[in-house]
Tab-separated table of C-alpha atoms and ligand atoms in Angstrom:
chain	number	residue	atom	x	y	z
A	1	UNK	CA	-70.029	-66.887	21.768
A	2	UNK	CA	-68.364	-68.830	24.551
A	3	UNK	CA	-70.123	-68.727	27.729
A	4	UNK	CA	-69.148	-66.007	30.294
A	5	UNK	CA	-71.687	-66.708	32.657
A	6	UNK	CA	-70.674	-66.101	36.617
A	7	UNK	CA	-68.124	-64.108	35.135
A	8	UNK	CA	-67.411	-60.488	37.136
A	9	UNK	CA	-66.557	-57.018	35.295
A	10	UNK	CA	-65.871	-53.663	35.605
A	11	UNK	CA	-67.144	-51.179	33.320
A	12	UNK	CA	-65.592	-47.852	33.421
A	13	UNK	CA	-68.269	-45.159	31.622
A	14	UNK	CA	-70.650	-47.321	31.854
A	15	UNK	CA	-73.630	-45.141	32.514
A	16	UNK	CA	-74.398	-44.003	29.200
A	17	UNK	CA	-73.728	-45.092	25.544
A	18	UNK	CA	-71.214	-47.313	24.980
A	19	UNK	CA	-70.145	-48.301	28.164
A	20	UNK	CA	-73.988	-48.414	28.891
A	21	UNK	CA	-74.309	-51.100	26.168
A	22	UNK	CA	-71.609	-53.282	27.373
A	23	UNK	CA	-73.297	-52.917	31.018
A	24	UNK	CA	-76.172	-54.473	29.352
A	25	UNK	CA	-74.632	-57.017	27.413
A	26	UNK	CA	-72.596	-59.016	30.187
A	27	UNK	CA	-76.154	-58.544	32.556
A	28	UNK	CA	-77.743	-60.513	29.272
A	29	UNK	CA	-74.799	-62.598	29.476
A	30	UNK	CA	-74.789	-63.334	33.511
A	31	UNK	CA	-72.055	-61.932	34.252
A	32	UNK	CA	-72.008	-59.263	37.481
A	33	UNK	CA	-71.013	-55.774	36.801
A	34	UNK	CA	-69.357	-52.844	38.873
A	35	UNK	CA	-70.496	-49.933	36.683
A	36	UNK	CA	-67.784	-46.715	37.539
A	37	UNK	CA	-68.981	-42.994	36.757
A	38	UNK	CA	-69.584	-39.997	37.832
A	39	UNK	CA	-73.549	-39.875	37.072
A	40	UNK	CA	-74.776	-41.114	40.986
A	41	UNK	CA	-78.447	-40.917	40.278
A	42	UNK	CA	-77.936	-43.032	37.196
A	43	UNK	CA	-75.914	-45.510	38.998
A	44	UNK	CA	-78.429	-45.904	41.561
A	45	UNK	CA	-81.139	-46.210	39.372
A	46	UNK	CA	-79.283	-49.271	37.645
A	47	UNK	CA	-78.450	-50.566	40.622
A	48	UNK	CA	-81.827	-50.610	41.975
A	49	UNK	CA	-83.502	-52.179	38.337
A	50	UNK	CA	-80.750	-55.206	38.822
A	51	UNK	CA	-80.044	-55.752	42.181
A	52	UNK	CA	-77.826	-58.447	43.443
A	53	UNK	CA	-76.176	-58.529	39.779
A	54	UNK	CA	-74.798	-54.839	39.125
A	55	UNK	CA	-73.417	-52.398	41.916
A	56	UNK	CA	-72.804	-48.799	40.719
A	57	UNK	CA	-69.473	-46.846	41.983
A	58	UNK	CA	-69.271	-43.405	41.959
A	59	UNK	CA	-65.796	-43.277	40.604
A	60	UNK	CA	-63.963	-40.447	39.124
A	61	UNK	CA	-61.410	-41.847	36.775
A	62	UNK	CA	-58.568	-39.421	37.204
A	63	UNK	CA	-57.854	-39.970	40.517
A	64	UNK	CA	-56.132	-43.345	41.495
A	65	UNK	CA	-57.425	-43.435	44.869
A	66	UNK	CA	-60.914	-44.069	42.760
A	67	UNK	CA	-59.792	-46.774	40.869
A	68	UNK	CA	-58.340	-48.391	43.922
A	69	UNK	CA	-61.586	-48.309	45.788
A	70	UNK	CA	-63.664	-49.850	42.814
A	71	UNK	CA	-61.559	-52.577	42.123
A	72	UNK	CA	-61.665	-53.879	45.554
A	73	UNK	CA	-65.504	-52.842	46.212
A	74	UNK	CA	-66.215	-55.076	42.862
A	75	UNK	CA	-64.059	-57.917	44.588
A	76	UNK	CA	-65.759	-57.502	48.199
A	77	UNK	CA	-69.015	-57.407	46.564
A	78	UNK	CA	-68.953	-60.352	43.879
A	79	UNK	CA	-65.691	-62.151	45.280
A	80	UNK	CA	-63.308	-62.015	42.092
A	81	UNK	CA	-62.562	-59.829	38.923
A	82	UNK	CA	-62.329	-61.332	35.816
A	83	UNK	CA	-62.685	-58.661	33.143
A	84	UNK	CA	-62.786	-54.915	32.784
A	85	UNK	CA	-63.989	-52.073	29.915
A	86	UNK	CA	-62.396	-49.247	30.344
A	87	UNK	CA	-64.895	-47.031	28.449
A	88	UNK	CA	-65.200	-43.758	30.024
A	89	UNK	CA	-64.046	-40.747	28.389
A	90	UNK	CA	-64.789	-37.037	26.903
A	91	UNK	CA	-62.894	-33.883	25.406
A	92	UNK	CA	-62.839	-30.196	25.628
A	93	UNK	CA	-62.491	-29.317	21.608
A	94	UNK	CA	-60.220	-26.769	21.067
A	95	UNK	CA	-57.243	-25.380	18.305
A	96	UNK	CA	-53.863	-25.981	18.829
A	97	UNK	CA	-53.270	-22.008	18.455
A	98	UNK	CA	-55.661	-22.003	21.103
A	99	UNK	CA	-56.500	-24.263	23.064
A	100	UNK	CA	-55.737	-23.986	27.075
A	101	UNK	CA	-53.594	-26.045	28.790
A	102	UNK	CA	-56.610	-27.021	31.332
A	103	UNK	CA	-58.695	-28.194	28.563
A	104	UNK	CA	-55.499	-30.413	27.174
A	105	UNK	CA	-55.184	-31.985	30.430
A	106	UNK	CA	-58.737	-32.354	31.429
A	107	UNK	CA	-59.067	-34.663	27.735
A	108	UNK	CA	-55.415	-36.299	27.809
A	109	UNK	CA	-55.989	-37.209	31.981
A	110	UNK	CA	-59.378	-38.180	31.310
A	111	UNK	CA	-58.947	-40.097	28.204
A	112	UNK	CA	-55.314	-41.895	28.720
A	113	UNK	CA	-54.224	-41.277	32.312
A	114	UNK	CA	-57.727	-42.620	33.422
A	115	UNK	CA	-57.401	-45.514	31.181
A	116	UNK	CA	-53.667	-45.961	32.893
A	117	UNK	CA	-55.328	-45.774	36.447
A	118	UNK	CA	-57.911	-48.163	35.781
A	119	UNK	CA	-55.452	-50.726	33.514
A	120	UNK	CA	-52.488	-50.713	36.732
A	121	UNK	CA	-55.435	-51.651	39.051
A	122	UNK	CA	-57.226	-54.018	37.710
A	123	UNK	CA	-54.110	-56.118	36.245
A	124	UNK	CA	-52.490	-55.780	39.687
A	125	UNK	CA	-55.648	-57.796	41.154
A	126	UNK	CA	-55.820	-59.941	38.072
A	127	UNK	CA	-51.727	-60.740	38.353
A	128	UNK	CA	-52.336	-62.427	41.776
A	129	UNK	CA	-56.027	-64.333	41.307
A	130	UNK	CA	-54.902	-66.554	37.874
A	131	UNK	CA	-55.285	-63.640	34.804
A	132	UNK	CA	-58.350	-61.770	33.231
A	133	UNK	CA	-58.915	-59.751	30.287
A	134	UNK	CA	-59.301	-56.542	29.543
A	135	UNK	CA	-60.593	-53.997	26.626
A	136	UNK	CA	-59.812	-50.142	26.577
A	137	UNK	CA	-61.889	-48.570	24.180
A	138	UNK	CA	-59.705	-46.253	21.914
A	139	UNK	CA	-60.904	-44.414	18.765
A	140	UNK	CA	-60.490	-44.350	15.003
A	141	UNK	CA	-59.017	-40.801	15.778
A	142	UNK	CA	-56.061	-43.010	16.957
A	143	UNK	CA	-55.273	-43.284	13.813
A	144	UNK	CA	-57.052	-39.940	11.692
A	145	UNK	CA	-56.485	-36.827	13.389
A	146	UNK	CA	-59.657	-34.519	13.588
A	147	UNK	CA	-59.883	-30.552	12.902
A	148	UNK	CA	-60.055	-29.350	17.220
A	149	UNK	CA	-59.173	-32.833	18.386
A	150	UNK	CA	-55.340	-32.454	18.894
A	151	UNK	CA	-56.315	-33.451	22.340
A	152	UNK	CA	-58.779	-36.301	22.182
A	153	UNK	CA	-56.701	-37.830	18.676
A	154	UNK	CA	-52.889	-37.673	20.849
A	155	UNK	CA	-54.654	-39.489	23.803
A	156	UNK	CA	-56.428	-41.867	21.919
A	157	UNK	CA	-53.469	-42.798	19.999
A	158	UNK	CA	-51.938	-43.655	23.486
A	159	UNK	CA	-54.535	-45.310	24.493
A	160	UNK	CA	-53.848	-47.875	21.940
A	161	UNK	CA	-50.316	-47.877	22.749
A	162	UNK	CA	-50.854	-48.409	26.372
A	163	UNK	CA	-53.008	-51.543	25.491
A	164	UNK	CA	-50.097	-52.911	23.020
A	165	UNK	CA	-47.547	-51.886	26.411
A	166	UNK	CA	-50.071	-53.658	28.701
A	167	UNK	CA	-50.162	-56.682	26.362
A	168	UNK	CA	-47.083	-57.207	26.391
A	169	UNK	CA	-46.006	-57.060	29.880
A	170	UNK	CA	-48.966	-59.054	31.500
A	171	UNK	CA	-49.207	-61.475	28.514
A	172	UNK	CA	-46.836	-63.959	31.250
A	173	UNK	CA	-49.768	-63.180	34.187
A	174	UNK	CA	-52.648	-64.515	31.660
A	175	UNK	CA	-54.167	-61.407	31.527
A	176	UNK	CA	-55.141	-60.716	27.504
A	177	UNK	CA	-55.331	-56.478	26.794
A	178	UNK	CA	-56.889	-55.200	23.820
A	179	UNK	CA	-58.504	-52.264	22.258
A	180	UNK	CA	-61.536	-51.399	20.433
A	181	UNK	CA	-61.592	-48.381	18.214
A	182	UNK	CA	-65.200	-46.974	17.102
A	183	UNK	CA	-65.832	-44.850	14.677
A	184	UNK	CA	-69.103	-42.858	14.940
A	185	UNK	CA	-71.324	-44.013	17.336
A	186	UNK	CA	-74.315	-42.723	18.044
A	187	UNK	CA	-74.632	-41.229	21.702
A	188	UNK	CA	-74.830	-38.408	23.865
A	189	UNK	CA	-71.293	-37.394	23.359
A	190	UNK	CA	-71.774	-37.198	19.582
A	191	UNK	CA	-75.362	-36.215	19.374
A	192	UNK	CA	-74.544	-32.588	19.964
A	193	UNK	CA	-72.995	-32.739	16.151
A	194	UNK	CA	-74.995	-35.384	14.347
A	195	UNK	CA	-78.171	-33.724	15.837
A	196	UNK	CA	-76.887	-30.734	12.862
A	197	UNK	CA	-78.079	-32.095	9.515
A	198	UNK	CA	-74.597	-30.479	7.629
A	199	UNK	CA	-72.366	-32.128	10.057
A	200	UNK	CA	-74.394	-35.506	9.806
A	201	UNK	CA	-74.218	-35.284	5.956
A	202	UNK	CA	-70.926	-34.971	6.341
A	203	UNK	CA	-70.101	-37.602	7.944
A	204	UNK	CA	-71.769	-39.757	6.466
A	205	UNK	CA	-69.951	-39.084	2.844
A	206	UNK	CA	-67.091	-40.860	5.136
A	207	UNK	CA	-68.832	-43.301	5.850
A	208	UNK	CA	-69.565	-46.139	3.361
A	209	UNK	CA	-71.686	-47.613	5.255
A	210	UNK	CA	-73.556	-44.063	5.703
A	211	UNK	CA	-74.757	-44.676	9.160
A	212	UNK	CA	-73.826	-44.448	12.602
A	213	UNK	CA	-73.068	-47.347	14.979
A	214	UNK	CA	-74.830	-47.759	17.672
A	215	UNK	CA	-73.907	-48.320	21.059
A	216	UNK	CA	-74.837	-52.583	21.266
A	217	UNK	CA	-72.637	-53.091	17.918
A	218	UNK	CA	-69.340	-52.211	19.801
A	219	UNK	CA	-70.670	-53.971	22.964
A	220	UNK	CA	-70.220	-57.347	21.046
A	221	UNK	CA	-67.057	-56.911	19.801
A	222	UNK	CA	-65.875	-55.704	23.227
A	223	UNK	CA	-67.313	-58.806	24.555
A	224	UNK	CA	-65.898	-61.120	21.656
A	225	UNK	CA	-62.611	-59.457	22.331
A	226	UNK	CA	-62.757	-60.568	26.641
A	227	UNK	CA	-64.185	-63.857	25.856
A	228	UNK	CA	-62.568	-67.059	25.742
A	229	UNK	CA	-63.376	-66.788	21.947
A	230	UNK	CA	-60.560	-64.141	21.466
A	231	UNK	CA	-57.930	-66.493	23.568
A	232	UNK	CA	-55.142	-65.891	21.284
A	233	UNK	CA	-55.942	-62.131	20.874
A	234	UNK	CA	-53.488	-59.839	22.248
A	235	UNK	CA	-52.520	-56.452	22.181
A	236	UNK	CA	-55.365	-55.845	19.218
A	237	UNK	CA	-56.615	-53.115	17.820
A	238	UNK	CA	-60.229	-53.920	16.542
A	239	UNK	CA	-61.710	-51.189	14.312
A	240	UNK	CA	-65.027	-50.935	14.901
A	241	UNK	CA	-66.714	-48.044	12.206
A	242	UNK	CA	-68.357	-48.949	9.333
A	243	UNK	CA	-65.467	-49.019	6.918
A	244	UNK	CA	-64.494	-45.424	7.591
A	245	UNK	CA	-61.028	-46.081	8.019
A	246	UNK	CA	-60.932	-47.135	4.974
A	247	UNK	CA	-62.690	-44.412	2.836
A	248	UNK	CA	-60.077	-41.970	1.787
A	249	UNK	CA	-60.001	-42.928	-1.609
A	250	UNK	CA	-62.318	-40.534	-4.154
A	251	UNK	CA	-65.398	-42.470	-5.233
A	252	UNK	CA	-64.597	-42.819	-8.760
A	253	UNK	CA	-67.628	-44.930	-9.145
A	254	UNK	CA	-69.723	-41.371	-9.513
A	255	UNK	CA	-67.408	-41.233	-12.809
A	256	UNK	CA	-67.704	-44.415	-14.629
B	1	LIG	N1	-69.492	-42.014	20.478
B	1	LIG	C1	-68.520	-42.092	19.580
B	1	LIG	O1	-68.708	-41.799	18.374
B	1	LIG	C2	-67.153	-42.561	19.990
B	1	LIG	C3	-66.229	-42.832	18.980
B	1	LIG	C4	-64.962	-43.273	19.333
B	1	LIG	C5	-64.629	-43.444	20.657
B	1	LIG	N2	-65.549	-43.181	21.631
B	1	LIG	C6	-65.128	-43.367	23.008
B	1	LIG	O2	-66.018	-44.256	23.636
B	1	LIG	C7	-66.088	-43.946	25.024
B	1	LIG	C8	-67.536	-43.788	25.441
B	1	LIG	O3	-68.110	-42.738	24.681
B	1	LIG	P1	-69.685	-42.542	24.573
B	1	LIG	O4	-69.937	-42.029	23.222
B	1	LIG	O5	-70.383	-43.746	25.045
B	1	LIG	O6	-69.868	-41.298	25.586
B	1	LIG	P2	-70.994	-40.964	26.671
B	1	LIG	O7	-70.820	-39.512	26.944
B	1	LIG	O8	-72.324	-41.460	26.240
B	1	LIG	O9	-70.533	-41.808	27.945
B	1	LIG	C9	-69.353	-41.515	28.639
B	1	LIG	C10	-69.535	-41.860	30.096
B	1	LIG	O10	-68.285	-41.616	30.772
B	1	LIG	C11	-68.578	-41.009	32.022
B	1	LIG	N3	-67.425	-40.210	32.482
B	1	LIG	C12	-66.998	-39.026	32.000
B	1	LIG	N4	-65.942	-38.605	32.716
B	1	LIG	C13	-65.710	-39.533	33.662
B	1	LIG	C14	-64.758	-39.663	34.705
B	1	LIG	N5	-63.826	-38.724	34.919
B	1	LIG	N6	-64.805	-40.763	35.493
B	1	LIG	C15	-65.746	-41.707	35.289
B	1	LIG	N7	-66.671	-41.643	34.336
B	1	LIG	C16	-66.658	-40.563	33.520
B	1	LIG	C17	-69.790	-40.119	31.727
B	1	LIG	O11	-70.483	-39.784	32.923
B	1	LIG	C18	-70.604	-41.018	30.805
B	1	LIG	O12	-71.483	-41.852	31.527
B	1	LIG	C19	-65.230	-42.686	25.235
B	1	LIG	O13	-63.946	-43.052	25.670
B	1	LIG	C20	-65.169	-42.093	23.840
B	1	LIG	O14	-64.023	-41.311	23.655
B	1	LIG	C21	-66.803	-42.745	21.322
């Protein structure tokens, strides 16, 4: 993969699964990382195991003031900004005949106005210092709705408009936006339901490839995607899931 060594990133979410994978990806790759969450302890504790190449910022993503102060602690601290994964992200299940409007906006803010926040900053810095790139991960349920996820499936899906929006506009400030979509992936957020064997089994008769992802196989697309590699990339949605998206035929095979 071209090189993206002395490179500096911010990695929203990045203190557990996915975002946690990327984190260790661009240290593997030599590039220095501003890790934003909410977990302080974990934070510290990264910052302490890599210090002088990661800083941790306790950074809540729904509030703009946050976003504000990481971008320019990552630029005081490493000097420049030249990509950012805006990972983080959760949802407060719920049916539509039911479900409050505080646990709607604590997923939609969370999930798409957070992304917003954290897109508006760092392309503002990027605009004036030559361009960057930057990857918002989505989900498949940007495209298949899930039973409870009216929530988590409407702000995904505008997640993946806002990075076809963001494309567009900064395309002329050489700043490349794209999105990765993961299916299942195993991590704490999803562990609760794969952790019960019927739910697992479930899934996986979705799932041709009958597995979950891990963490480290979206971190390399997500780096792929920021990478000079992906140059001509723009406004993308990469699906990232084992062929789910693609499984809603019947397997007839069981019949012939
Ligand atoms: N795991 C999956 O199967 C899956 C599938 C599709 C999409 N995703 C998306 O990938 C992203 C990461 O998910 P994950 O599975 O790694 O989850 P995770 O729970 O392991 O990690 C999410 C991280 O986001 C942080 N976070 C939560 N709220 C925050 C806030 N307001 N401000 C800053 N940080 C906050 C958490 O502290 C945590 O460290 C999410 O956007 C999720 O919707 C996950």
């Amino acid at each position: 993969m071209a090189d993206l060594s002395g490179k500096v990133a911010i990695v929203t979410g990045g203190a557990s699964g996915i975002g946690f994978a990327i984190v260790q990806r661009l240290l593997k790759e030599d590039v220095k990382v501003a890790v934003a969450d909410l977990n302080n302890e974990k934070l510290k504790e990264l910052e302490k195991a890599n210090k002088g190449n990661l800083i941790g910022c306790v950074t809540n993503v729904t509030k703009e003031s946050d976003i504000e102060q990481l971008v320019n602690k990552t630029v005081q601290t490493f000097g420049r900004l030249d990509y950012a994964f805006n990972v983080a992200g959760a949802s407060r299940a719920g049916a539509i005949v039911e479900q409050s409007e505080e646990d709607w906006d604590f997923t939609v803010d969370l999930c798409l106005k957070g992304v917003f926040f954290s897109v508006k900053h760092e392309a503002k810095y990027m605009k004036e210092h030559g361009g960057g790139s930057i990857v918002n991960v989505a989900s498949l349920n940007a495209h298949v709705p899930m039973f409870y996820g009216a929530a988590y499936s409407s702000a995904k899906a505008g997640v993946e408009m806002l990075t076809k929006n963001a494309a567009l506009e900064l395309a002329q400030h050489n700043i490349r936006v794209n999105a990765i979509l993961p299916g299942l992936v195993a991590t704490p957020l999803t562990s609760s339901l794969t952790n019960v064997e019927a739910i697992n089994e479930a899934y996986m008769e979705r799932i041709p490839m009958r597995r979950a992802g891990e963490a480290d196989e979206m971190a390399g697309p997500a780096l792929f995607l920021v990478s000079d590699d992906a140059s001509y990339v723009n406004g993308a949605s990469l699906i990232v899931d084992g062929a789910w998206a693609v499984s809603g035929y019947p397997d007839l095979s069981k019949f012939m």
